[in-house]
Amino acid sequence: MDQIKRFNTVSDYNAFNNTETLHPLVSVIDLSKADPRQASNMYFGLYAIFLKQVDCGNLRYGRNTYDYQEGTLVFIGAGQHVNVENTGETYQPIGHVIVFHPDLILGTDLGRRIHEYSFFGYQSNEALHLSERERKLVLECFSKIEYELEHSIDKHSKQLIVSNIELLLDYCTRFYDRQFLTRGNVHEGLMEKFEKLLNEYFNSDRPTVIGLPSVAYCADELNLSANYFGDLVKKETGKTAQEYLQSKIIDIAKERIFDKNKTVSQIAYDMGFKYPQHFSRLFKQRVGYSPVEFRSAN
């Protein structure tokens, strides 16, 4: 395996791409200035937003790869590992990237909201594909940040830079909402697959062996990242993935409660609850009755 290249500071990543450091916490980089490269195993202690404009290898997150297309945005969150793969030949990356250190947004509205931009946790095969108009908007945001970096830092610099990053991320949220609609055929049948997965799970011995299925487990079984899966479920149902999962668990529990040969505790254990009282508490929250009251009333 390639030695891991670590980018814990903006200057580290600037040096890798032959770019001058104009600000210690943020940079806009023209990747065409970087040296030709081969596969790289990288760790980012920074947030990074890549606008790739040509085919330049495959990006791998875990088991999944994504073949770059023109006008593709890829988001990397601080603390993530990324591996760029290709056929073994060197290539010249072309595109732009903005990187910023978590310290840049400390104490700002963006710092408090950064976790809301779930696409920083998407896998590379869940990248954002832009129309030409959207690509121009992204480049305009990049250009405004670059303008601030090329001028002397003053008391307004941080606010303007952070505001433009936040504007860019808000545009990207809109673009992703559009992508979920326009690429609906790609995700067609997701909820049916989710339902089938849960039915098979609860009809097996996995609940007693593994426990209750988590959102992360379901997403992994469907070859999606937890964040992307959660956003898709929200778009489809209006519920979070956790809420939908809990609803399914309660629906199955309602059916099993009518088996008078089993106690409520046995049903709870069979479904994967570690403690029966947790099952009873969730059931009452969702149904309005305890399992025992529900059984008696019906």
PDB file of C-alpha atoms in Angstrom:
ATOM      1  CA  MET A   1       0.000   0.000   0.000  1.00  0.00           C
ATOM      2  CA  ASP A   2       1.184   3.527  -0.781  1.00  0.00           C
ATOM      3  CA  GLN A   3       2.543   5.508   2.113  1.00  0.00           C
ATOM      4  CA  ILE A   4      -0.132   7.809   3.500  1.00  0.00           C
ATOM      5  CA  LYS A   5       0.298  11.483   2.674  1.00  0.00           C
ATOM      6  CA  ARG A   6      -1.011  13.517   5.599  1.00  0.00           C
ATOM      7  CA  PHE A   7      -2.416  16.998   5.175  1.00  0.00           C
ATOM      8  CA  ASN A   8      -2.996  18.437   8.612  1.00  0.00           C
ATOM      9  CA  THR A   9      -2.457  22.062   7.626  1.00  0.00           C
ATOM     10  CA  VAL A  10      -3.367  24.194   4.654  1.00  0.00           C
ATOM     11  CA  SER A  11       0.316  24.837   3.953  1.00  0.00           C
ATOM     12  CA  ASP A  12       0.900  21.053   3.754  1.00  0.00           C
ATOM     13  CA  TYR A  13      -1.680  20.721   1.003  1.00  0.00           C
ATOM     14  CA  ASN A  14      -0.527  23.883  -0.774  1.00  0.00           C
ATOM     15  CA  ALA A  15       3.024  22.551  -0.932  1.00  0.00           C
ATOM     16  CA  PHE A  16       1.736  19.270  -2.402  1.00  0.00           C
ATOM     17  CA  ASN A  17       0.047  21.246  -5.176  1.00  0.00           C
ATOM     18  CA  ASN A  18       2.784  23.855  -5.819  1.00  0.00           C
ATOM     19  CA  THR A  19       0.583  26.638  -4.464  1.00  0.00           C
ATOM     20  CA  GLU A  20       1.616  29.635  -2.368  1.00  0.00           C
ATOM     21  CA  THR A  21       0.052  29.881   1.092  1.00  0.00           C
ATOM     22  CA  LEU A  22      -1.816  33.184   1.300  1.00  0.00           C
ATOM     23  CA  HIS A  23      -3.784  32.368   4.447  1.00  0.00           C
ATOM     24  CA  PRO A  24      -2.871  29.793   7.111  1.00  0.00           C
ATOM     25  CA  LEU A  25      -6.405  28.380   7.378  1.00  0.00           C
ATOM     26  CA  VAL A  26      -7.880  28.430   3.870  1.00  0.00           C
ATOM     27  CA  SER A  27      -6.765  28.109   0.259  1.00  0.00           C
ATOM     28  CA  VAL A  28      -8.183  27.951  -3.260  1.00  0.00           C
ATOM     29  CA  ILE A  29      -5.990  25.767  -5.462  1.00  0.00           C
ATOM     30  CA  ASP A  30      -5.738  25.437  -9.230  1.00  0.00           C
ATOM     31  CA  LEU A  31      -4.898  21.752  -9.624  1.00  0.00           C
ATOM     32  CA  SER A  32      -3.377  22.277 -13.066  1.00  0.00           C
ATOM     33  CA  LYS A  33      -0.341  23.760 -11.276  1.00  0.00           C
ATOM     34  CA  ALA A  34       0.247  20.506  -9.382  1.00  0.00           C
ATOM     35  CA  ASP A  35       2.822  17.980 -10.502  1.00  0.00           C
ATOM     36  CA  PRO A  36       1.593  14.971 -12.501  1.00  0.00           C
ATOM     37  CA  ARG A  37       0.851  12.159 -10.092  1.00  0.00           C
ATOM     38  CA  GLN A  38      -0.131   8.547  -9.672  1.00  0.00           C
ATOM     39  CA  ALA A  39      -2.254   6.884  -7.008  1.00  0.00           C
ATOM     40  CA  SER A  40      -2.124   8.594  -3.639  1.00  0.00           C
ATOM     41  CA  ASN A  41      -3.285   7.403  -0.246  1.00  0.00           C
ATOM     42  CA  MET A  42      -4.169  10.572   1.654  1.00  0.00           C
ATOM     43  CA  TYR A  43      -5.387  11.682   5.066  1.00  0.00           C
ATOM     44  CA  PHE A  44      -7.108  15.052   5.388  1.00  0.00           C
ATOM     45  CA  GLY A  45      -7.171  17.005   8.628  1.00  0.00           C
ATOM     46  CA  LEU A  46      -8.970  19.650   6.574  1.00  0.00           C
ATOM     47  CA  TYR A  47     -12.288  20.138   4.849  1.00  0.00           C
ATOM     48  CA  ALA A  48     -11.919  19.948   1.067  1.00  0.00           C
ATOM     49  CA  ILE A  49     -14.289  20.642  -1.822  1.00  0.00           C
ATOM     50  CA  PHE A  50     -13.027  19.407  -5.198  1.00  0.00           C
ATOM     51  CA  LEU A  51     -14.400  20.601  -8.519  1.00  0.00           C
ATOM     52  CA  LYS A  52     -13.039  18.067 -11.006  1.00  0.00           C
ATOM     53  CA  GLN A  53     -13.180  19.090 -14.630  1.00  0.00           C
ATOM     54  CA  VAL A  54     -11.611  16.167 -16.495  1.00  0.00           C
ATOM     55  CA  ASP A  55     -11.318  12.420 -16.177  1.00  0.00           C
ATOM     56  CA  CYS A  56      -8.362  11.860 -13.861  1.00  0.00           C
ATOM     57  CA  GLY A  57      -8.552   8.459 -12.262  1.00  0.00           C
ATOM     58  CA  ASN A  58     -10.896   6.837  -9.792  1.00  0.00           C
ATOM     59  CA  LEU A  59     -11.477   8.009  -6.251  1.00  0.00           C
ATOM     60  CA  ARG A  60     -11.932   5.243  -3.695  1.00  0.00           C
ATOM     61  CA  TYR A  61     -13.629   5.395  -0.327  1.00  0.00           C
ATOM     62  CA  GLY A  62     -13.522   1.974   1.323  1.00  0.00           C
ATOM     63  CA  ARG A  63     -14.891  -0.644  -1.093  1.00  0.00           C
ATOM     64  CA  ASN A  64     -16.437   1.790  -3.565  1.00  0.00           C
ATOM     65  CA  THR A  65     -14.958   3.739  -6.468  1.00  0.00           C
ATOM     66  CA  TYR A  66     -16.247   6.582  -8.552  1.00  0.00           C
ATOM     67  CA  ASP A  67     -15.128   7.412 -12.089  1.00  0.00           C
ATOM     68  CA  TYR A  68     -14.812  11.199 -12.309  1.00  0.00           C
ATOM     69  CA  GLN A  69     -16.965  13.054 -14.799  1.00  0.00           C
ATOM     70  CA  GLU A  70     -16.628  16.665 -15.907  1.00  0.00           C
ATOM     71  CA  GLY A  71     -18.262  19.075 -13.476  1.00  0.00           C
ATOM     72  CA  THR A  72     -18.198  16.793 -10.459  1.00  0.00           C
ATOM     73  CA  LEU A  73     -17.983  17.997  -6.869  1.00  0.00           C
ATOM     74  CA  VAL A  74     -16.486  15.728  -4.220  1.00  0.00           C
ATOM     75  CA  PHE A  75     -16.535  16.663  -0.538  1.00  0.00           C
ATOM     76  CA  ILE A  76     -14.033  15.456   2.045  1.00  0.00           C
ATOM     77  CA  GLY A  77     -14.532  16.056   5.749  1.00  0.00           C
ATOM     78  CA  ALA A  78     -11.777  16.656   8.254  1.00  0.00           C
ATOM     79  CA  GLY A  79     -10.426  13.334   9.513  1.00  0.00           C
ATOM     80  CA  GLN A  80     -11.143  11.276   6.386  1.00  0.00           C
ATOM     81  CA  HIS A  81      -8.841   8.981   4.406  1.00  0.00           C
ATOM     82  CA  VAL A  82      -8.998   9.027   0.601  1.00  0.00           C
ATOM     83  CA  ASN A  83      -7.275   6.910  -2.006  1.00  0.00           C
ATOM     84  CA  VAL A  84      -7.028   8.091  -5.619  1.00  0.00           C
ATOM     85  CA  GLU A  85      -6.560   5.221  -8.067  1.00  0.00           C
ATOM     86  CA  ASN A  86      -5.847   5.007 -11.767  1.00  0.00           C
ATOM     87  CA  THR A  87      -4.382   2.565 -14.274  1.00  0.00           C
ATOM     88  CA  GLY A  88      -0.836   3.114 -13.019  1.00  0.00           C
ATOM     89  CA  GLU A  89      -0.015   5.893 -15.444  1.00  0.00           C
ATOM     90  CA  THR A  90       0.694   9.418 -14.300  1.00  0.00           C
ATOM     91  CA  TYR A  91      -1.939  12.050 -14.998  1.00  0.00           C
ATOM     92  CA  GLN A  92      -2.243  15.801 -14.697  1.00  0.00           C
ATOM     93  CA  PRO A  93      -5.104  16.773 -12.383  1.00  0.00           C
ATOM     94  CA  ILE A  94      -7.208  19.645 -13.699  1.00  0.00           C
ATOM     95  CA  GLY A  95      -9.806  21.441 -11.666  1.00  0.00           C
ATOM     96  CA  HIS A  96     -10.030  23.467  -8.496  1.00  0.00           C
ATOM     97  CA  VAL A  97     -10.223  22.724  -4.803  1.00  0.00           C
ATOM     98  CA  ILE A  98     -10.895  24.797  -1.743  1.00  0.00           C
ATOM     99  CA  VAL A  99      -9.473  23.525   1.532  1.00  0.00           C
ATOM    100  CA  PHE A 100     -10.076  25.040   4.934  1.00  0.00           C
ATOM    101  CA  HIS A 101      -8.968  24.116   8.428  1.00  0.00           C
ATOM    102  CA  PRO A 102     -11.629  23.458  11.103  1.00  0.00           C
ATOM    103  CA  ASP A 103     -10.132  26.332  13.112  1.00  0.00           C
ATOM    104  CA  LEU A 104     -11.272  28.779  10.416  1.00  0.00           C
ATOM    105  CA  ILE A 105     -14.935  28.280  11.309  1.00  0.00           C
ATOM    106  CA  LEU A 106     -14.626  28.046  15.099  1.00  0.00           C
ATOM    107  CA  GLY A 107     -17.119  30.371  16.768  1.00  0.00           C
ATOM    108  CA  THR A 108     -18.980  31.116  13.516  1.00  0.00           C
ATOM    109  CA  ASP A 109     -22.469  30.200  12.346  1.00  0.00           C
ATOM    110  CA  LEU A 110     -20.861  27.854   9.815  1.00  0.00           C
ATOM    111  CA  GLY A 111     -18.912  26.158  12.583  1.00  0.00           C
ATOM    112  CA  ARG A 112     -22.176  25.475  14.396  1.00  0.00           C
ATOM    113  CA  ARG A 113     -23.880  24.283  11.198  1.00  0.00           C
ATOM    114  CA  ILE A 114     -21.108  22.304   9.538  1.00  0.00           C
ATOM    115  CA  HIS A 115     -22.547  18.978  10.720  1.00  0.00           C
ATOM    116  CA  GLU A 116     -25.760  19.767   8.820  1.00  0.00           C
ATOM    117  CA  TYR A 117     -23.937  19.428   5.496  1.00  0.00           C
ATOM    118  CA  SER A 118     -24.190  15.667   5.438  1.00  0.00           C
ATOM    119  CA  PHE A 119     -22.513  15.398   2.012  1.00  0.00           C
ATOM    120  CA  PHE A 120     -19.116  15.673   3.737  1.00  0.00           C
ATOM    121  CA  GLY A 121     -19.846  12.104   4.852  1.00  0.00           C
ATOM    122  CA  TYR A 122     -20.883  10.762   1.441  1.00  0.00           C
ATOM    123  CA  GLN A 123     -18.873   8.143  -0.382  1.00  0.00           C
ATOM    124  CA  SER A 124     -17.152   9.166  -3.587  1.00  0.00           C
ATOM    125  CA  ASN A 125     -19.675   7.265  -5.724  1.00  0.00           C
ATOM    126  CA  GLU A 126     -22.295   9.621  -4.268  1.00  0.00           C
ATOM    127  CA  ALA A 127     -20.558  12.735  -5.629  1.00  0.00           C
ATOM    128  CA  LEU A 128     -22.493  15.776  -6.813  1.00  0.00           C
ATOM    129  CA  HIS A 129     -22.868  16.085 -10.598  1.00  0.00           C
ATOM    130  CA  LEU A 130     -23.294  19.664 -11.792  1.00  0.00           C
ATOM    131  CA  SER A 131     -25.030  21.258 -14.728  1.00  0.00           C
ATOM    132  CA  GLU A 132     -23.038  23.887 -16.606  1.00  0.00           C
ATOM    133  CA  ARG A 133     -24.947  26.683 -14.859  1.00  0.00           C
ATOM    134  CA  GLU A 134     -24.326  25.136 -11.452  1.00  0.00           C
ATOM    135  CA  ARG A 135     -20.630  24.727 -12.246  1.00  0.00           C
ATOM    136  CA  LYS A 136     -20.387  28.438 -13.039  1.00  0.00           C
ATOM    137  CA  LEU A 137     -22.012  29.309  -9.710  1.00  0.00           C
ATOM    138  CA  VAL A 138     -19.498  27.132  -7.865  1.00  0.00           C
ATOM    139  CA  LEU A 139     -16.611  28.777  -9.707  1.00  0.00           C
ATOM    140  CA  GLU A 140     -17.979  32.201  -8.799  1.00  0.00           C
ATOM    141  CA  CYS A 141     -17.925  31.250  -5.115  1.00  0.00           C
ATOM    142  CA  PHE A 142     -14.373  29.956  -5.490  1.00  0.00           C
ATOM    143  CA  SER A 143     -13.415  33.206  -7.235  1.00  0.00           C
ATOM    144  CA  LYS A 144     -14.820  35.412  -4.452  1.00  0.00           C
ATOM    145  CA  ILE A 145     -12.874  33.494  -1.815  1.00  0.00           C
ATOM    146  CA  GLU A 146      -9.743  33.677  -3.939  1.00  0.00           C
ATOM    147  CA  TYR A 147     -10.239  37.444  -4.308  1.00  0.00           C
ATOM    148  CA  GLU A 148     -10.227  37.834  -0.516  1.00  0.00           C
ATOM    149  CA  LEU A 149      -7.086  35.707  -0.182  1.00  0.00           C
ATOM    150  CA  GLU A 150      -5.192  37.783  -2.733  1.00  0.00           C
ATOM    151  CA  HIS A 151      -5.754  40.963  -0.734  1.00  0.00           C
ATOM    152  CA  SER A 152      -4.222  41.887   2.587  1.00  0.00           C
ATOM    153  CA  ILE A 153      -5.922  40.239   5.540  1.00  0.00           C
ATOM    154  CA  ASP A 154      -7.999  42.745   7.519  1.00  0.00           C
ATOM    155  CA  LYS A 155     -10.765  42.608  10.117  1.00  0.00           C
ATOM    156  CA  HIS A 156     -13.343  41.786   7.432  1.00  0.00           C
ATOM    157  CA  SER A 157     -11.444  38.945   5.758  1.00  0.00           C
ATOM    158  CA  LYS A 158     -12.546  36.037   7.941  1.00  0.00           C
ATOM    159  CA  GLN A 159     -16.231  36.989   7.889  1.00  0.00           C
ATOM    160  CA  LEU A 160     -16.264  37.392   4.108  1.00  0.00           C
ATOM    161  CA  ILE A 161     -14.351  34.152   3.475  1.00  0.00           C
ATOM    162  CA  VAL A 162     -16.484  32.093   5.851  1.00  0.00           C
ATOM    163  CA  SER A 163     -19.696  33.642   4.493  1.00  0.00           C
ATOM    164  CA  ASN A 164     -18.727  32.697   0.935  1.00  0.00           C
ATOM    165  CA  ILE A 165     -17.884  29.130   1.991  1.00  0.00           C
ATOM    166  CA  GLU A 166     -21.270  28.917   3.691  1.00  0.00           C
ATOM    167  CA  LEU A 167     -22.949  30.301   0.563  1.00  0.00           C
ATOM    168  CA  LEU A 168     -21.190  27.670  -1.538  1.00  0.00           C
ATOM    169  CA  LEU A 169     -22.324  24.877   0.788  1.00  0.00           C
ATOM    170  CA  ASP A 170     -25.902  26.149   0.777  1.00  0.00           C
ATOM    171  CA  TYR A 171     -25.879  26.119  -3.032  1.00  0.00           C
ATOM    172  CA  CYS A 172     -24.544  22.559  -2.902  1.00  0.00           C
ATOM    173  CA  THR A 173     -27.424  21.555  -0.638  1.00  0.00           C
ATOM    174  CA  ARG A 174     -29.831  22.853  -3.283  1.00  0.00           C
ATOM    175  CA  PHE A 175     -27.925  21.047  -6.045  1.00  0.00           C
ATOM    176  CA  TYR A 176     -28.093  17.764  -4.124  1.00  0.00           C
ATOM    177  CA  ASP A 177     -31.852  18.152  -3.672  1.00  0.00           C
ATOM    178  CA  ARG A 178     -32.080  18.563  -7.441  1.00  0.00           C
ATOM    179  CA  GLN A 179     -29.869  15.535  -7.995  1.00  0.00           C
ATOM    180  CA  PHE A 180     -32.083  13.322  -5.822  1.00  0.00           C
ATOM    181  CA  LEU A 181     -34.985  14.251  -8.114  1.00  0.00           C
ATOM    182  CA  THR A 182     -33.238  14.063 -11.483  1.00  0.00           C
ATOM    183  CA  ARG A 183     -31.406  10.846 -10.651  1.00  0.00           C
ATOM    184  CA  GLY A 184     -34.441   9.165  -9.146  1.00  0.00           C
ATOM    185  CA  ASN A 185     -34.081   6.197 -11.502  1.00  0.00           C
ATOM    186  CA  VAL A 186     -30.675   5.454  -9.966  1.00  0.00           C
ATOM    187  CA  HIS A 187     -32.314   5.069  -6.560  1.00  0.00           C
ATOM    188  CA  GLU A 188     -35.531   3.499  -7.798  1.00  0.00           C
ATOM    189  CA  GLY A 189     -36.596   0.691  -5.548  1.00  0.00           C
ATOM    190  CA  LEU A 190     -34.457   1.828  -2.613  1.00  0.00           C
ATOM    191  CA  MET A 191     -37.335   1.703  -0.128  1.00  0.00           C
ATOM    192  CA  GLU A 192     -38.423  -1.706  -1.430  1.00  0.00           C
ATOM    193  CA  LYS A 193     -34.866  -2.972  -0.938  1.00  0.00           C
ATOM    194  CA  PHE A 194     -34.812  -1.417   2.535  1.00  0.00           C
ATOM    195  CA  GLU A 195     -38.094  -3.146   3.421  1.00  0.00           C
ATOM    196  CA  LYS A 196     -36.845  -6.478   2.081  1.00  0.00           C
ATOM    197  CA  LEU A 197     -33.601  -6.113   4.014  1.00  0.00           C
ATOM    198  CA  LEU A 198     -35.454  -5.511   7.282  1.00  0.00           C
ATOM    199  CA  ASN A 199     -37.935  -8.344   6.699  1.00  0.00           C
ATOM    200  CA  GLU A 200     -35.133 -10.798   6.007  1.00  0.00           C
ATOM    201  CA  TYR A 201     -33.187  -9.516   8.993  1.00  0.00           C
ATOM    202  CA  PHE A 202     -36.028 -10.043  11.468  1.00  0.00           C
ATOM    203  CA  ASN A 203     -36.916 -13.433   9.978  1.00  0.00           C
ATOM    204  CA  SER A 204     -33.386 -14.670  10.664  1.00  0.00           C
ATOM    205  CA  ASP A 205     -31.363 -15.243  13.835  1.00  0.00           C
ATOM    206  CA  ARG A 206     -29.401 -12.031  13.310  1.00  0.00           C
ATOM    207  CA  PRO A 207     -31.380  -9.995  15.884  1.00  0.00           C
ATOM    208  CA  THR A 208     -30.430 -12.390  18.666  1.00  0.00           C
ATOM    209  CA  VAL A 209     -26.827 -12.605  17.434  1.00  0.00           C
ATOM    210  CA  ILE A 210     -26.164  -9.019  16.325  1.00  0.00           C
ATOM    211  CA  GLY A 211     -28.948  -7.029  17.965  1.00  0.00           C
ATOM    212  CA  LEU A 212     -31.152  -4.368  16.455  1.00  0.00           C
ATOM    213  CA  PRO A 213     -30.126  -3.227  12.962  1.00  0.00           C
ATOM    214  CA  SER A 214     -28.656   0.277  12.865  1.00  0.00           C
ATOM    215  CA  VAL A 215     -28.979   2.865  10.111  1.00  0.00           C
ATOM    216  CA  ALA A 216     -25.272   2.405   9.388  1.00  0.00           C
ATOM    217  CA  TYR A 217     -25.755  -1.389   9.049  1.00  0.00           C
ATOM    218  CA  CYS A 218     -28.666  -0.964   6.614  1.00  0.00           C
ATOM    219  CA  ALA A 219     -26.805   1.623   4.559  1.00  0.00           C
ATOM    220  CA  ASP A 220     -23.768  -0.643   4.305  1.00  0.00           C
ATOM    221  CA  GLU A 221     -25.922  -3.567   3.168  1.00  0.00           C
ATOM    222  CA  LEU A 222     -27.361  -1.314   0.449  1.00  0.00           C
ATOM    223  CA  ASN A 223     -23.851  -0.117  -0.560  1.00  0.00           C
ATOM    224  CA  LEU A 224     -24.485   3.467   0.491  1.00  0.00           C
ATOM    225  CA  SER A 225     -22.919   5.738   3.066  1.00  0.00           C
ATOM    226  CA  ALA A 226     -25.049   6.347   6.161  1.00  0.00           C
ATOM    227  CA  ASN A 227     -25.440  10.061   5.369  1.00  0.00           C
ATOM    228  CA  TYR A 228     -26.466   9.564   1.739  1.00  0.00           C
ATOM    229  CA  PHE A 229     -28.853   6.758   2.719  1.00  0.00           C
ATOM    230  CA  GLY A 230     -30.372   8.970   5.413  1.00  0.00           C
ATOM    231  CA  ASP A 231     -30.882  11.839   2.980  1.00  0.00           C
ATOM    232  CA  LEU A 232     -32.506   9.547   0.411  1.00  0.00           C
ATOM    233  CA  VAL A 233     -34.922   8.096   2.983  1.00  0.00           C
ATOM    234  CA  LYS A 234     -35.796  11.620   4.129  1.00  0.00           C
ATOM    235  CA  LYS A 235     -36.556  12.677   0.553  1.00  0.00           C
ATOM    236  CA  GLU A 236     -38.677   9.582  -0.068  1.00  0.00           C
ATOM    237  CA  THR A 237     -40.646   9.391   3.196  1.00  0.00           C
ATOM    238  CA  GLY A 238     -40.278  12.687   5.044  1.00  0.00           C
ATOM    239  CA  LYS A 239     -38.856  10.709   7.977  1.00  0.00           C
ATOM    240  CA  THR A 240     -35.277  10.305   9.086  1.00  0.00           C
ATOM    241  CA  ALA A 241     -33.797   6.871   8.477  1.00  0.00           C
ATOM    242  CA  GLN A 242     -33.815   6.266  12.241  1.00  0.00           C
ATOM    243  CA  GLU A 243     -37.499   7.202  12.510  1.00  0.00           C
ATOM    244  CA  TYR A 244     -38.371   4.946   9.584  1.00  0.00           C
ATOM    245  CA  LEU A 245     -36.348   2.107  11.074  1.00  0.00           C
ATOM    246  CA  GLN A 246     -38.074   2.477  14.429  1.00  0.00           C
ATOM    247  CA  SER A 247     -41.495   2.501  12.732  1.00  0.00           C
ATOM    248  CA  LYS A 248     -40.662  -0.774  11.011  1.00  0.00           C
ATOM    249  CA  ILE A 249     -39.468  -2.300  14.285  1.00  0.00           C
ATOM    250  CA  ILE A 250     -42.730  -1.293  15.968  1.00  0.00           C
ATOM    251  CA  ASP A 251     -44.821  -2.706  13.101  1.00  0.00           C
ATOM    252  CA  ILE A 252     -43.074  -6.056  13.457  1.00  0.00           C
ATOM    253  CA  ALA A 253     -43.423  -5.920  17.240  1.00  0.00           C
ATOM    254  CA  LYS A 254     -47.179  -5.322  16.944  1.00  0.00           C
ATOM    255  CA  GLU A 255     -47.548  -8.547  14.974  1.00  0.00           C
ATOM    256  CA  ARG A 256     -45.436 -10.565  17.383  1.00  0.00           C
ATOM    257  CA  ILE A 257     -47.199  -9.310  20.491  1.00  0.00           C
ATOM    258  CA  PHE A 258     -50.226 -11.407  19.531  1.00  0.00           C
ATOM    259  CA  ASP A 259     -48.187 -14.584  20.028  1.00  0.00           C
ATOM    260  CA  LYS A 260     -49.451 -15.419  23.507  1.00  0.00           C
ATOM    261  CA  ASN A 261     -46.955 -18.268  23.771  1.00  0.00           C
ATOM    262  CA  LYS A 262     -44.220 -15.693  24.315  1.00  0.00           C
ATOM    263  CA  THR A 263     -43.806 -13.093  27.003  1.00  0.00           C
ATOM    264  CA  VAL A 264     -43.118  -9.469  26.121  1.00  0.00           C
ATOM    265  CA  SER A 265     -39.554  -9.973  27.353  1.00  0.00           C
ATOM    266  CA  GLN A 266     -39.052 -12.942  25.013  1.00  0.00           C
ATOM    267  CA  ILE A 267     -40.361 -10.923  22.088  1.00  0.00           C
ATOM    268  CA  ALA A 268     -37.996  -8.075  22.970  1.00  0.00           C
ATOM    269  CA  TYR A 269     -34.986 -10.410  23.081  1.00  0.00           C
ATOM    270  CA  ASP A 270     -36.018 -12.117  19.823  1.00  0.00           C
ATOM    271  CA  MET A 271     -36.138  -8.745  18.087  1.00  0.00           C
ATOM    272  CA  GLY A 272     -32.656  -7.811  19.250  1.00  0.00           C
ATOM    273  CA  PHE A 273     -33.351  -5.575  22.247  1.00  0.00           C
ATOM    274  CA  LYS A 274     -30.707  -5.977  24.915  1.00  0.00           C
ATOM    275  CA  TYR A 275     -33.097  -4.978  27.668  1.00  0.00           C
ATOM    276  CA  PRO A 276     -36.893  -5.559  27.589  1.00  0.00           C
ATOM    277  CA  GLN A 277     -37.528  -2.237  29.318  1.00  0.00           C
ATOM    278  CA  HIS A 278     -35.963  -0.453  26.351  1.00  0.00           C
ATOM    279  CA  PHE A 279     -38.417  -2.232  24.074  1.00  0.00           C
ATOM    280  CA  SER A 280     -41.361  -1.314  26.301  1.00  0.00           C
ATOM    281  CA  ARG A 281     -40.276   2.322  26.476  1.00  0.00           C
ATOM    282  CA  LEU A 282     -39.898   2.661  22.697  1.00  0.00           C
ATOM    283  CA  PHE A 283     -43.197   0.858  22.085  1.00  0.00           C
ATOM    284  CA  LYS A 284     -45.112   3.165  24.402  1.00  0.00           C
ATOM    285  CA  GLN A 285     -43.476   6.253  22.875  1.00  0.00           C
ATOM    286  CA  ARG A 286     -44.505   5.207  19.377  1.00  0.00           C
ATOM    287  CA  VAL A 287     -47.878   3.526  20.029  1.00  0.00           C
ATOM    288  CA  GLY A 288     -49.185   5.229  23.156  1.00  0.00           C
ATOM    289  CA  TYR A 289     -49.607   1.941  25.011  1.00  0.00           C
ATOM    290  CA  SER A 290     -47.165  -0.385  26.673  1.00  0.00           C
ATOM    291  CA  PRO A 291     -46.777  -3.789  24.952  1.00  0.00           C
ATOM    292  CA  VAL A 292     -48.849  -5.462  27.681  1.00  0.00           C
ATOM    293  CA  GLU A 293     -51.621  -2.850  27.410  1.00  0.00           C
ATOM    294  CA  PHE A 294     -51.599  -3.172  23.609  1.00  0.00           C
ATOM    295  CA  ARG A 295     -51.925  -6.955  23.836  1.00  0.00           C
ATOM    296  CA  SER A 296     -54.815  -6.712  26.320  1.00  0.00           C
ATOM    297  CA  ALA A 297     -56.647  -4.009  24.354  1.00  0.00           C
ATOM    298  CA  ASN A 298     -56.523  -6.072  21.171  1.00  0.00           C
TER     299      ASN A 298
END
